[in-house]
Short mmCIF file of C-alpha atoms in Angstrom, two decimals:
data_model
loop_
_atom_site.label_atom_id
_atom_site.label_comp_id
_atom_site.label_asym_id
_atom_site.label_seq_id
_atom_site.Cartn_x
_atom_site.Cartn_y
_atom_site.Cartn_z
CA MET V 17 7.54 -60.84 -54.32
CA SER V 18 4.72 -58.61 -52.82
CA GLU V 19 5.27 -61.06 -50.01
CA VAL V 20 9.02 -59.65 -49.78
CA VAL V 21 8.50 -56.23 -50.01
CA HIS V 22 5.60 -56.57 -47.34
CA LYS V 23 7.84 -58.65 -45.14
CA GLU V 24 9.76 -55.22 -44.96
CA GLN V 25 7.34 -53.03 -44.65
CA GLU V 26 6.29 -54.77 -41.17
CA GLU V 27 10.11 -55.34 -39.99
CA PRO V 28 11.69 -51.89 -38.38
CA GLN V 29 14.64 -50.53 -41.47
CA ALA V 30 18.34 -51.41 -39.45
CA ILE V 31 20.68 -48.29 -39.52
CA LYS V 32 24.04 -48.39 -39.19
CA SER V 33 25.49 -45.55 -37.06
CA GLU V 34 28.91 -45.80 -35.11
CA GLY V 35 29.16 -49.14 -35.81
CA ARG V 36 26.23 -50.42 -34.47
CA VAL V 37 23.71 -51.37 -36.01
CA GLU V 38 19.99 -49.28 -34.75
CA THR V 39 16.01 -49.67 -35.73
CA GLN V 40 14.57 -46.06 -37.48
CA ARG V 41 12.70 -45.54 -34.09
CA ASN V 42 15.29 -46.13 -31.74
CA ALA V 43 17.46 -43.68 -34.36
CA LEU V 44 14.97 -40.77 -34.23
CA ARG V 45 14.99 -41.41 -30.86
CA ARG V 46 18.51 -40.67 -29.89
CA PRO V 47 19.24 -36.73 -29.42
CA LEU V 48 21.37 -35.52 -32.39
CA GLN V 49 24.54 -35.67 -31.15
CA ALA V 50 28.78 -34.84 -32.76
CA PRO V 51 30.20 -38.33 -31.68
CA LYS V 52 32.64 -37.57 -28.60
CA THR V 53 35.47 -38.36 -30.34
CA GLU V 54 35.82 -35.24 -32.27
CA ARG V 55 36.99 -32.50 -31.42
CA LEU V 56 35.87 -29.20 -32.53
CA SER V 57 37.93 -26.24 -33.69
CA GLY V 58 38.67 -23.60 -32.98
CA PHE V 59 36.86 -22.00 -36.10
CA HIS V 60 33.97 -24.33 -35.79
CA ARG V 61 33.73 -23.27 -31.96
CA THR V 62 33.97 -19.77 -32.97
CA ALA V 63 31.82 -19.54 -35.33
CA SER V 64 29.14 -21.29 -33.38
CA ALA V 65 29.87 -18.75 -30.67
CA VAL V 66 29.08 -16.27 -33.85
CA ARG V 67 26.03 -18.37 -34.29
CA THR V 68 24.54 -17.95 -30.79
CA VAL V 69 25.21 -14.30 -30.35
CA LEU V 70 23.82 -12.95 -34.15
CA PRO V 71 20.97 -12.66 -33.02
CA LEU V 72 21.86 -10.32 -29.93
CA LEU V 73 23.82 -8.68 -32.36
CA GLN V 74 21.36 -7.24 -34.86
CA LYS V 75 19.11 -6.09 -31.77
CA MET V 76 21.60 -3.90 -30.69
CA LEU V 77 22.39 -2.40 -34.45
CA PRO V 78 20.35 0.27 -33.95
CA LEU V 79 22.14 1.59 -30.40
CA LEU V 80 24.76 2.26 -33.30
CA ASP V 81 22.73 5.15 -35.16
CA GLY V 82 21.73 6.49 -31.79
CA ASN V 83 18.14 4.69 -31.24
CA VAL V 84 18.23 3.66 -27.89
CA ALA V 85 14.50 2.93 -28.14
CA SER V 86 14.66 0.61 -31.28
CA ALA V 87 17.30 -1.18 -29.93
CA VAL V 88 15.07 -1.76 -26.28
CA ALA V 89 12.03 -2.56 -27.74
CA ASN V 90 13.99 -5.23 -29.97
CA LEU V 91 15.06 -6.69 -27.15
CA VAL V 92 11.80 -6.63 -25.03
CA ALA V 93 10.02 -7.52 -28.24
CA PRO V 94 9.73 -12.06 -28.39
CA GLY V 95 12.08 -12.64 -31.55
CA PHE V 96 13.06 -15.53 -33.76
CA MET V 97 15.02 -17.10 -30.83
CA GLY V 98 13.28 -19.35 -28.95
CA PRO V 99 9.38 -20.97 -29.05
CA THR V 100 6.48 -19.01 -28.15
CA VAL V 101 4.78 -19.45 -24.02
CA ASP V 102 2.01 -19.30 -23.41
CA LEU V 103 1.88 -15.92 -21.72
CA HIS V 104 -2.67 -15.96 -21.06
CA PRO V 105 -2.40 -17.90 -17.57
CA LEU V 106 0.79 -15.79 -17.01
CA GLU V 107 -1.56 -12.42 -18.09
CA ARG V 108 -4.68 -13.48 -16.17
CA ALA V 109 -2.94 -13.82 -12.51
CA VAL V 110 -1.45 -10.14 -13.47
CA GLU V 111 -4.89 -9.01 -13.73
CA SER V 112 -6.21 -11.15 -10.93
CA LEU V 113 -3.15 -9.33 -8.89
CA HIS V 114 -3.96 -6.12 -10.48
CA THR V 115 -7.29 -7.07 -9.02
CA GLU V 116 -6.06 -7.61 -5.37
CA PHE V 117 -3.41 -4.78 -5.09
CA ALA V 118 -6.91 -2.24 -6.69
CA ALA V 119 -8.66 -3.76 -3.90
CA VAL V 120 -6.07 -3.38 -1.14
CA HIS V 121 -5.32 0.01 -2.03
CA GLU V 122 -8.95 0.50 -1.10
CA LYS V 123 -9.37 -0.74 1.65
CA ASP V 124 -5.85 1.28 2.70
CA THR V 125 -7.15 4.30 1.38
CA GLN V 126 -10.47 3.82 3.60
CA GLN V 127 -8.38 2.60 6.40
CA ASP V 128 -5.99 5.97 5.68
CA ALA V 129 -9.62 7.39 6.18
CA ALA V 130 -10.13 6.00 8.86
CA LEU V 131 -7.65 6.65 11.06
CA LYS V 132 -7.64 10.45 10.63
CA ARG V 133 -11.44 10.50 11.97
CA ILE V 134 -9.74 8.96 14.60
CA ASP V 135 -6.78 11.24 14.63
CA GLN V 136 -8.84 13.51 14.39
CA GLN V 137 -11.94 12.22 17.18
CA LEU V 138 -8.80 11.90 19.42
CA GLU V 139 -7.28 16.01 19.18
CA GLY V 140 -11.05 17.13 19.49
CA ILE V 141 -11.27 14.34 22.93
CA ARG V 142 -7.11 15.86 23.56
CA GLU V 143 -8.89 19.41 23.70
CA ALA V 144 -11.50 18.68 25.41
CA LEU V 145 -9.80 17.42 27.93
CA GLU V 146 -7.79 19.92 28.27
CA ARG V 147 -10.31 22.77 28.62
CA THR V 148 -11.78 19.82 31.20
CA GLU V 149 -8.44 20.89 33.13
CA LEU V 150 -8.87 24.45 32.95
CA GLU V 151 -12.34 24.54 34.19
CA GLN V 152 -11.74 22.34 37.55
CA ARG V 153 -8.11 24.25 37.97
CA GLU V 154 -10.78 27.53 37.82
CA THR V 155 -13.22 26.57 40.21
CA ALA V 156 -10.52 24.61 42.54
CA GLN V 157 -9.06 28.27 43.12
CA GLU V 158 -13.18 30.19 43.22
CA VAL V 159 -13.55 26.78 45.37
CA ARG V 160 -10.40 27.80 47.76
CA LYS V 161 -11.86 31.77 47.23
CA ALA V 162 -14.95 31.24 48.88
CA ARG V 163 -13.87 28.77 51.55
CA ARG V 164 -12.14 31.68 52.29
CA SER V 165 -14.09 34.28 52.37
CA SER V 166 -17.29 31.32 54.24
CA LEU V 167 -14.21 31.59 56.73
CA LEU V 168 -13.04 35.03 56.94
CA PHE V 169 -17.09 35.73 56.99
CA PHE V 170 -17.81 32.94 60.18
CA LEU V 171 -14.88 34.27 61.93
CA THR V 172 -16.40 37.90 61.87
CA CYS V 173 -19.48 36.25 62.80
CA MET V 174 -18.30 35.23 65.86
CA LEU V 175 -16.41 37.78 67.10
CA PHE V 176 -19.54 39.47 66.78
CA LEU V 177 -21.17 36.99 68.62
CA VAL V 178 -19.26 37.43 71.54
CA VAL V 179 -18.94 41.03 71.77
CA SER V 180 -22.81 41.34 71.32
CA VAL V 181 -23.21 38.41 74.28
CA GLY V 182 -20.47 40.10 77.03
CA LEU V 183 -22.14 43.70 76.20
CA ASN V 184 -25.00 42.13 77.25
CA VAL V 185 -23.62 40.94 79.97
CA ALA V 186 -22.53 43.66 80.50
CA LEU V 187 -25.68 45.53 80.87
CA PHE V 188 -27.26 43.31 82.08
CA LEU V 189 -25.15 43.47 85.42
CA TYR V 190 -25.18 47.35 84.72
CA VAL V 191 -29.19 47.36 84.88
CA ARG V 192 -29.01 45.05 87.99
CA GLY V 193 -26.73 47.19 89.92
CA ILE V 194 -29.00 50.17 88.78
CA GLN V 195 -32.07 48.56 90.97
CA HIS V 196 -30.36 47.24 93.93
#
């Protein structure tokens, strides 16, 4: 008899389902599902829908009391609806993104400061160029005035020179005419 019991333990037990014989292992591997030939009644469909929506309604009940914060907290807080998920890799990724964002923000701030300094330097250069242009215009006007004054002085000197040469010639002829 012990041989028979031992033999039964070695062989998987057979299970009858839907007219087929399956081993326990295959039955456990097969997902649980309703038979395809059986249609659900309206009551079963309604009950299934209520069962699906009920956890969400429980979280929304504080809204009837006017407690919006509690309702939002219920929706945001992890519930019994699904399995827990390991969020540590996401949190680490978000932390690294925050670190990278802080570094980018710091670089952006430094670049803004550098651009402001460059803008101030360009403004200073522009003002210096405007001053230099104004000085060059003033210098050009002074050069024109000096040129006119030089020309007038040259013409005056030439006139005096011509008059002096003429008087010298006249005086020379006058003195020569008296001696002869």
